[in-house]
mmCIF file of N, CA and C in Angstrom:
data_model
loop_
_atom_site.group_PDB
_atom_site.id
_atom_site.type_symbol
_atom_site.label_atom_id
_atom_site.label_comp_id
_atom_site.label_asym_id
_atom_site.label_seq_id
_atom_site.Cartn_x
_atom_site.Cartn_y
_atom_site.Cartn_z
ATOM 1 N N UNK W 1 149.409 73.370 113.080
ATOM 2 C CA UNK W 1 148.236 72.916 113.793
ATOM 3 C C UNK W 1 148.269 73.467 115.209
ATOM 4 N N UNK W 2 147.105 73.657 115.781
ATOM 5 C CA UNK W 2 147.062 74.217 117.119
ATOM 6 C C UNK W 2 146.791 73.157 118.175
ATOM 7 N N UNK W 3 145.693 72.418 118.055
ATOM 8 C CA UNK W 3 145.281 71.530 119.124
ATOM 9 C C UNK W 3 146.130 70.275 119.175
ATOM 10 N N UNK W 4 146.193 69.554 118.092
ATOM 11 C CA UNK W 4 147.014 68.357 118.018
ATOM 12 C C UNK W 4 148.016 68.602 116.900
ATOM 13 N N UNK W 5 149.276 68.652 117.242
ATOM 14 C CA UNK W 5 150.279 69.007 116.253
ATOM 15 C C UNK W 5 150.571 67.847 115.321
ATOM 16 N N UNK W 6 151.172 68.184 114.203
ATOM 17 C CA UNK W 6 151.575 67.174 113.236
ATOM 18 C C UNK W 6 152.526 66.174 113.896
ATOM 19 N N UNK W 7 153.426 66.664 114.728
ATOM 20 C CA UNK W 7 154.356 65.772 115.431
ATOM 21 C C UNK W 7 153.604 64.811 116.348
ATOM 22 N N UNK W 8 152.562 65.293 117.017
ATOM 23 C CA UNK W 8 151.778 64.416 117.893
ATOM 24 C C UNK W 8 151.062 63.341 117.091
ATOM 25 N N UNK W 9 150.497 63.710 115.959
ATOM 26 C CA UNK W 9 149.838 62.724 115.102
ATOM 27 C C UNK W 9 150.842 61.666 114.644
ATOM 28 N N UNK W 10 152.019 62.117 114.262
ATOM 29 C CA UNK W 10 153.061 61.198 113.804
ATOM 30 C C UNK W 10 153.488 60.258 114.924
ATOM 31 N N UNK W 11 153.688 60.808 116.113
ATOM 32 C CA UNK W 11 154.117 59.980 117.257
ATOM 33 C C UNK W 11 153.056 58.962 117.652
ATOM 34 N N UNK W 12 151.773 59.342 117.526
ATOM 35 C CA UNK W 12 150.697 58.399 117.842
ATOM 36 C C UNK W 12 150.761 57.166 116.948
ATOM 37 N N UNK W 13 151.238 57.347 115.729
ATOM 38 C CA UNK W 13 151.394 56.213 114.809
ATOM 39 C C UNK W 13 152.756 55.545 114.987
ATOM 40 N N UNK W 14 153.510 56.033 115.957
ATOM 41 C CA UNK W 14 154.838 55.494 116.276
ATOM 42 C C UNK W 14 155.770 55.493 115.051
ATOM 43 N N UNK W 15 155.816 56.645 114.404
ATOM 44 C CA UNK W 15 156.668 56.812 113.230
ATOM 45 C C UNK W 15 157.750 57.842 113.500
ATOM 46 N N UNK W 16 158.904 57.633 112.914
ATOM 47 C CA UNK W 16 159.939 58.662 112.940
ATOM 48 C C UNK W 16 159.607 59.668 111.840
ATOM 49 N N UNK W 17 160.281 60.811 111.868
ATOM 50 C CA UNK W 17 160.069 61.793 110.802
ATOM 51 C C UNK W 17 160.425 61.180 109.451
ATOM 52 N N UNK W 18 161.492 60.408 109.428
ATOM 53 C CA UNK W 18 161.939 59.788 108.177
ATOM 54 C C UNK W 18 160.903 58.792 107.642
ATOM 55 N N UNK W 19 160.346 57.968 108.532
ATOM 56 C CA UNK W 19 159.334 56.984 108.119
ATOM 57 C C UNK W 19 158.077 57.679 107.598
ATOM 58 N N UNK W 20 157.660 58.710 108.328
ATOM 59 C CA UNK W 20 156.477 59.462 107.905
ATOM 60 C C UNK W 20 156.730 60.139 106.562
ATOM 61 N N UNK W 21 157.896 60.757 106.419
ATOM 62 C CA UNK W 21 158.243 61.441 105.173
ATOM 63 C C UNK W 21 158.208 60.470 103.995
ATOM 64 N N UNK W 22 158.738 59.282 104.198
ATOM 65 C CA UNK W 22 158.746 58.277 103.132
ATOM 66 C C UNK W 22 157.316 57.851 102.784
ATOM 67 N N UNK W 23 156.473 57.696 103.804
ATOM 68 C CA UNK W 23 155.087 57.249 103.596
ATOM 69 C C UNK W 23 154.272 58.257 102.786
ATOM 70 N N UNK W 24 154.523 59.542 102.985
ATOM 71 C CA UNK W 24 153.762 60.572 102.258
ATOM 72 C C UNK W 24 154.582 61.221 101.140
ATOM 73 N N UNK W 25 155.738 60.628 100.859
ATOM 74 C CA UNK W 25 156.614 61.068 99.763
ATOM 75 C C UNK W 25 157.048 62.525 99.895
ATOM 76 N N UNK W 26 157.590 62.831 101.063
ATOM 77 C CA UNK W 26 158.168 64.151 101.319
ATOM 78 C C UNK W 26 159.599 63.964 101.786
ATOM 79 N N UNK W 27 160.381 65.014 101.697
ATOM 80 C CA UNK W 27 161.744 64.971 102.224
ATOM 81 C C UNK W 27 161.668 65.103 103.742
ATOM 82 N N UNK W 28 162.491 64.364 104.479
ATOM 83 C CA UNK W 28 162.457 64.459 105.948
ATOM 84 C C UNK W 28 162.644 65.881 106.478
ATOM 85 N N UNK W 29 163.469 66.682 105.813
ATOM 86 C CA UNK W 29 163.658 68.060 106.288
ATOM 87 C C UNK W 29 162.384 68.886 106.093
ATOM 88 N N UNK W 30 161.600 68.565 105.074
ATOM 89 C CA UNK W 30 160.322 69.251 104.853
ATOM 90 C C UNK W 30 159.363 68.928 105.989
ATOM 91 N N UNK W 31 159.302 67.650 106.368
ATOM 92 C CA UNK W 31 158.456 67.234 107.491
ATOM 93 C C UNK W 31 158.884 67.968 108.755
ATOM 94 N N UNK W 32 160.185 68.068 108.988
ATOM 95 C CA UNK W 32 160.690 68.766 110.176
ATOM 96 C C UNK W 32 160.247 70.226 110.176
ATOM 97 N N UNK W 33 160.293 70.870 109.013
ATOM 98 C CA UNK W 33 159.874 72.273 108.934
ATOM 99 C C UNK W 33 158.374 72.423 109.168
ATOM 100 N N UNK W 34 157.569 71.479 108.687
ATOM 101 C CA UNK W 34 156.128 71.518 108.948
ATOM 102 C C UNK W 34 155.861 71.351 110.439
ATOM 103 N N UNK W 35 156.579 70.427 111.064
ATOM 104 C CA UNK W 35 156.351 70.157 112.485
ATOM 105 C C UNK W 35 156.775 71.315 113.379
ATOM 106 N N UNK W 36 157.804 72.027 112.992
ATOM 107 C CA UNK W 36 158.272 73.147 113.806
ATOM 108 C C UNK W 36 157.565 74.454 113.465
ATOM 109 N N UNK W 37 156.770 74.448 112.408
ATOM 110 C CA UNK W 37 156.042 75.651 112.021
ATOM 111 C C UNK W 37 156.844 76.604 111.162
ATOM 112 N N UNK W 38 158.010 76.180 110.696
ATOM 113 C CA UNK W 38 158.821 77.045 109.841
ATOM 114 C C UNK W 38 158.254 77.135 108.430
ATOM 115 N N UNK W 39 157.499 76.107 108.040
ATOM 116 C CA UNK W 39 156.826 76.109 106.738
ATOM 117 C C UNK W 39 155.418 75.579 106.918
ATOM 118 N N UNK W 40 154.526 75.979 106.020
ATOM 119 C CA UNK W 40 153.150 75.487 106.009
ATOM 120 C C UNK W 40 152.965 74.671 104.737
ATOM 121 N N UNK W 41 152.397 73.484 104.844
ATOM 122 C CA UNK W 41 152.243 72.668 103.637
ATOM 123 C C UNK W 41 151.228 73.268 102.670
ATOM 124 N N UNK W 42 151.511 73.174 101.367
ATOM 125 C CA UNK W 42 150.509 73.607 100.393
ATOM 126 C C UNK W 42 149.291 72.691 100.485
ATOM 127 N N UNK W 43 148.174 73.137 99.950
ATOM 128 C CA UNK W 43 146.914 72.409 100.084
ATOM 129 C C UNK W 43 147.031 70.965 99.607
ATOM 130 N N UNK W 44 147.658 70.744 98.472
ATOM 131 C CA UNK W 44 147.786 69.384 97.931
ATOM 132 C C UNK W 44 148.521 68.472 98.923
ATOM 133 N N UNK W 45 149.570 68.978 99.527
ATOM 134 C CA UNK W 45 150.327 68.207 100.512
ATOM 135 C C UNK W 45 149.519 68.015 101.785
ATOM 136 N N UNK W 46 148.808 69.057 102.206
ATOM 137 C CA UNK W 46 147.979 68.954 103.413
ATOM 138 C C UNK W 46 146.901 67.891 103.243
ATOM 139 N N UNK W 47 146.335 67.800 102.047
ATOM 140 C CA UNK W 47 145.326 66.772 101.770
ATOM 141 C C UNK W 47 145.945 65.388 101.904
ATOM 142 N N UNK W 48 147.137 65.228 101.348
ATOM 143 C CA UNK W 48 147.829 63.941 101.427
ATOM 144 C C UNK W 48 148.119 63.567 102.884
ATOM 145 N N UNK W 49 148.578 64.522 103.677
ATOM 146 C CA UNK W 49 148.879 64.282 105.092
ATOM 147 C C UNK W 49 147.601 63.967 105.862
ATOM 148 N N UNK W 50 146.542 64.725 105.595
ATOM 149 C CA UNK W 50 145.266 64.505 106.290
ATOM 150 C C UNK W 50 144.721 63.107 106.008
ATOM 151 N N UNK W 51 144.797 62.686 104.768
ATOM 152 C CA UNK W 51 144.334 61.332 104.428
ATOM 153 C C UNK W 51 145.169 60.277 105.142
ATOM 154 N N UNK W 52 146.461 60.501 105.216
ATOM 155 C CA UNK W 52 147.351 59.547 105.885
ATOM 156 C C UNK W 52 146.954 59.367 107.352
ATOM 157 N N UNK W 53 146.655 60.478 108.026
ATOM 158 C CA UNK W 53 146.311 60.420 109.449
ATOM 159 C C UNK W 53 144.815 60.225 109.698
ATOM 160 N N UNK W 54 144.000 60.341 108.664
ATOM 161 C CA UNK W 54 142.558 60.180 108.840
ATOM 162 C C UNK W 54 141.917 61.335 109.585
ATOM 163 N N UNK W 55 142.415 62.537 109.325
ATOM 164 C CA UNK W 55 141.865 63.739 109.957
ATOM 165 C C UNK W 55 141.387 64.684 108.856
ATOM 166 N N UNK W 56 140.499 65.637 109.184
ATOM 167 C CA UNK W 56 140.092 66.622 108.172
ATOM 168 C C UNK W 56 141.281 67.490 107.758
ATOM 169 N N UNK W 57 141.270 67.958 106.538
ATOM 170 C CA UNK W 57 142.364 68.794 106.034
ATOM 171 C C UNK W 57 142.539 70.042 106.887
ATOM 172 N N UNK W 58 141.424 70.591 107.375
ATOM 173 C CA UNK W 58 141.501 71.792 108.207
ATOM 174 C C UNK W 58 142.375 71.556 109.439
ATOM 175 N N UNK W 59 142.379 70.329 109.934
ATOM 176 C CA UNK W 59 143.154 70.010 111.135
ATOM 177 C C UNK W 59 144.650 70.169 110.894
ATOM 178 N N UNK W 60 145.093 69.988 109.671
ATOM 179 C CA UNK W 60 146.514 70.136 109.371
ATOM 180 C C UNK W 60 146.933 71.596 109.548
ATOM 181 N N UNK W 61 146.034 72.512 109.212
ATOM 182 C CA UNK W 61 146.347 73.936 109.345
ATOM 183 C C UNK W 61 145.939 74.536 110.688
ATOM 184 N N UNK W 62 144.771 74.136 111.201
ATOM 185 C CA UNK W 62 144.205 74.845 112.343
ATOM 186 C C UNK W 62 143.882 73.981 113.546
ATOM 187 N N UNK W 63 144.035 72.689 113.483
ATOM 188 C CA UNK W 63 143.591 71.828 114.572
ATOM 189 C C UNK W 63 142.079 71.826 114.616
ATOM 190 N N UNK W 64 141.489 71.498 115.752
ATOM 191 C CA UNK W 64 140.023 71.510 115.836
ATOM 192 C C UNK W 64 139.548 72.793 116.501
ATOM 193 N N UNK W 65 140.157 73.872 116.090
ATOM 194 C CA UNK W 65 139.838 75.210 116.570
ATOM 195 C C UNK W 65 138.363 75.528 116.312
ATOM 196 N N UNK W 66 137.732 76.200 117.228
ATOM 197 C CA UNK W 66 136.316 76.554 117.086
ATOM 198 C C UNK W 66 136.079 77.413 115.848
ATOM 199 N N UNK W 67 137.047 78.220 115.462
ATOM 200 C CA UNK W 67 136.878 79.067 114.282
ATOM 201 C C UNK W 67 136.731 78.218 113.025
ATOM 202 N N UNK W 68 137.459 77.099 112.960
ATOM 203 C CA UNK W 68 137.356 76.208 111.812
ATOM 204 C C UNK W 68 135.952 75.654 111.718
ATOM 205 N N UNK W 69 135.427 75.183 112.829
ATOM 206 C CA UNK W 69 134.087 74.618 112.852
ATOM 207 C C UNK W 69 133.074 75.653 112.396
ATOM 208 N N UNK W 70 133.176 76.871 112.893
ATOM 209 C CA UNK W 70 132.230 77.921 112.545
ATOM 210 C C UNK W 70 132.327 78.281 111.068
ATOM 211 N N UNK W 71 133.528 78.364 110.537
ATOM 212 C CA UNK W 71 133.702 78.767 109.147
ATOM 213 C C UNK W 71 133.116 77.754 108.174
ATOM 214 N N UNK W 72 132.975 76.516 108.594
ATOM 215 C CA UNK W 72 132.461 75.479 107.708
ATOM 216 C C UNK W 72 130.966 75.237 107.860
ATOM 217 N N UNK W 73 130.296 76.007 108.705
ATOM 218 C CA UNK W 73 128.864 75.820 108.913
ATOM 219 C C UNK W 73 128.071 76.312 107.706
ATOM 220 N N UNK W 74 126.845 75.770 107.519
ATOM 221 C CA UNK W 74 125.983 76.261 106.436
ATOM 222 C C UNK W 74 125.695 77.752 106.599
ATOM 223 N N UNK W 75 125.435 78.426 105.484
ATOM 224 C CA UNK W 75 125.267 79.882 105.493
ATOM 225 C C UNK W 75 124.145 80.357 106.409
ATOM 226 N N UNK W 76 123.032 79.641 106.502
ATOM 227 C CA UNK W 76 121.921 80.064 107.352
ATOM 228 C C UNK W 76 122.334 80.194 108.806
ATOM 229 N N UNK W 77 123.127 79.259 109.274
ATOM 230 C CA UNK W 77 123.595 79.301 110.660
ATOM 231 C C UNK W 77 124.610 80.413 110.857
ATOM 232 N N UNK W 78 125.384 80.704 109.824
ATOM 233 C CA UNK W 78 126.405 81.747 109.937
ATOM 234 C C UNK W 78 125.788 83.122 110.137
ATOM 235 N N UNK W 79 124.676 83.392 109.430
ATOM 236 C CA UNK W 79 124.066 84.721 109.512
ATOM 237 C C UNK W 79 123.666 85.056 110.943
ATOM 238 N N UNK W 80 123.092 84.083 111.644
ATOM 239 C CA UNK W 80 122.709 84.320 113.034
ATOM 240 C C UNK W 80 123.942 84.563 113.894
ATOM 241 N N UNK W 81 124.965 83.783 113.670
ATOM 242 C CA UNK W 81 126.160 83.910 114.492
ATOM 243 C C UNK W 81 126.975 85.144 114.145
ATOM 244 N N UNK W 82 126.872 85.625 112.897
ATOM 245 C CA UNK W 82 127.624 86.813 112.510
ATOM 246 C C UNK W 82 127.255 88.012 113.369
ATOM 247 N N UNK W 83 125.963 88.149 113.704
ATOM 248 C CA UNK W 83 125.527 89.261 114.539
ATOM 249 C C UNK W 83 126.171 89.177 115.917
ATOM 250 N N UNK W 84 126.180 87.968 116.474
ATOM 251 C CA UNK W 84 126.785 87.781 117.794
ATOM 252 C C UNK W 84 128.293 87.972 117.717
ATOM 253 N N UNK W 85 128.910 87.427 116.684
ATOM 254 C CA UNK W 85 130.360 87.466 116.587
ATOM 255 C C UNK W 85 130.885 88.871 116.349
ATOM 256 N N UNK W 86 130.147 89.688 115.601
ATOM 257 C CA UNK W 86 130.622 91.034 115.307
ATOM 258 C C UNK W 86 130.736 91.879 116.573
ATOM 259 N N UNK W 87 130.047 91.472 117.625
ATOM 260 C CA UNK W 87 130.131 92.195 118.889
ATOM 261 C C UNK W 87 131.384 91.811 119.678
ATOM 262 N N UNK W 88 131.976 90.687 119.311
ATOM 263 C CA UNK W 88 133.158 90.223 120.034
ATOM 264 C C UNK W 88 134.402 90.923 119.501
ATOM 265 N N UNK W 89 135.465 90.885 120.295
ATOM 266 C CA UNK W 89 136.714 91.531 119.890
ATOM 267 C C UNK W 89 137.431 90.736 118.800
ATOM 268 N N UNK W 90 137.411 89.415 118.897
ATOM 269 C CA UNK W 90 138.094 88.582 117.906
ATOM 270 C C UNK W 90 137.281 88.523 116.626
ATOM 271 N N UNK W 91 137.921 88.849 115.527
ATOM 272 C CA UNK W 91 137.238 88.810 114.236
ATOM 273 C C UNK W 91 137.971 87.831 113.321
ATOM 274 N N UNK W 92 137.198 87.216 112.429
ATOM 275 C CA UNK W 92 137.789 86.282 111.491
ATOM 276 C C UNK W 92 138.529 87.018 110.393
ATOM 277 N N UNK W 93 139.580 86.428 109.948
ATOM 278 C CA UNK W 93 140.320 86.907 108.804
ATOM 279 C C UNK W 93 139.544 86.485 107.553
ATOM 280 N N UNK W 94 139.246 87.414 106.661
ATOM 281 C CA UNK W 94 138.468 87.113 105.461
ATOM 282 C C UNK W 94 139.134 86.020 104.631
ATOM 283 N N UNK W 95 140.443 86.047 104.537
ATOM 284 C CA UNK W 95 141.166 85.011 103.793
ATOM 285 C C UNK W 95 140.973 83.641 104.409
ATOM 286 N N UNK W 96 140.932 83.589 105.733
ATOM 287 C CA UNK W 96 140.739 82.323 106.440
ATOM 288 C C UNK W 96 139.357 81.751 106.147
ATOM 289 N N UNK W 97 138.341 82.604 106.153
ATOM 290 C CA UNK W 97 136.977 82.156 105.873
ATOM 291 C C UNK W 97 136.877 81.676 104.425
ATOM 292 N N UNK W 98 137.459 82.421 103.495
ATOM 293 C CA UNK W 98 137.440 82.023 102.093
ATOM 294 C C UNK W 98 138.128 80.683 101.912
ATOM 295 N N UNK W 99 139.269 80.502 102.573
ATOM 296 C CA UNK W 99 139.993 79.234 102.511
ATOM 297 C C UNK W 99 139.101 78.084 102.967
ATOM 298 N N UNK W 100 138.401 78.263 104.083
ATOM 299 C CA UNK W 100 137.548 77.205 104.616
ATOM 300 C C UNK W 100 136.387 76.885 103.674
ATOM 301 N N UNK W 101 135.824 77.909 103.069
ATOM 302 C CA UNK W 101 134.721 77.667 102.130
ATOM 303 C C UNK W 101 135.210 76.897 100.910
ATOM 304 N N UNK W 102 136.380 77.275 100.383
ATOM 305 C CA UNK W 102 136.944 76.548 99.247
ATOM 306 C C UNK W 102 137.272 75.115 99.633
ATOM 307 N N UNK W 103 137.816 74.947 100.811
ATOM 308 C CA UNK W 103 138.170 73.620 101.287
ATOM 309 C C UNK W 103 136.928 72.769 101.477
ATOM 310 N N UNK W 104 135.885 73.369 102.006
ATOM 311 C CA UNK W 104 134.626 72.656 102.191
ATOM 312 C C UNK W 104 134.072 72.221 100.842
ATOM 313 N N UNK W 105 134.118 73.105 99.852
ATOM 314 C CA UNK W 105 133.653 72.772 98.509
ATOM 315 C C UNK W 105 134.490 71.639 97.936
ATOM 316 N N UNK W 106 135.814 71.732 98.100
ATOM 317 C CA UNK W 106 136.724 70.701 97.598
ATOM 318 C C UNK W 106 136.408 69.353 98.237
ATOM 319 N N UNK W 107 136.172 69.337 99.535
ATOM 320 C CA UNK W 107 135.897 68.088 100.246
ATOM 321 C C UNK W 107 134.573 67.469 99.811
ATOM 322 N N UNK W 108 133.567 68.290 99.517
ATOM 323 C CA UNK W 108 132.264 67.744 99.127
ATOM 324 C C UNK W 108 132.244 67.291 97.678
ATOM 325 N N UNK W 109 133.062 67.887 96.830
ATOM 326 C CA UNK W 109 133.063 67.498 95.419
ATOM 327 C C UNK W 109 134.023 66.363 95.123
ATOM 328 N N UNK W 110 134.972 66.106 96.011
ATOM 329 C CA UNK W 110 135.971 65.064 95.768
ATOM 330 C C UNK W 110 135.829 63.866 96.680
ATOM 331 N N UNK W 111 134.659 63.622 97.209
ATOM 332 C CA UNK W 111 134.471 62.439 98.044
ATOM 333 C C UNK W 111 134.352 61.223 97.150
ATOM 334 N N UNK W 112 134.972 60.161 97.593
ATOM 335 C CA UNK W 112 134.956 58.930 96.780
ATOM 336 C C UNK W 112 134.197 57.851 97.454
#
């Protein structure tokens, strides 16, 4: 995560790594690796963590980065912004955009 790290979310709930790991059924060393950035959680685990903290799944991977927000916008809004964005130096990674679209689809089809 970029803006608010997994460790910060955990500390806000006043949990140790061990307590958090037990709550989401992970090994404490796995939680430590996620917090230090040595490993990235698979989507299924990220969903479980996001639900635990009450944050969007994208936040587990990217924080509330502006790119995340843009990638999840409806297609009509994207077309207008694509022209502006293509002029900028920073370009989106195609895999990142595809991930966000799949995640958006997953979130809309699995709401309870």
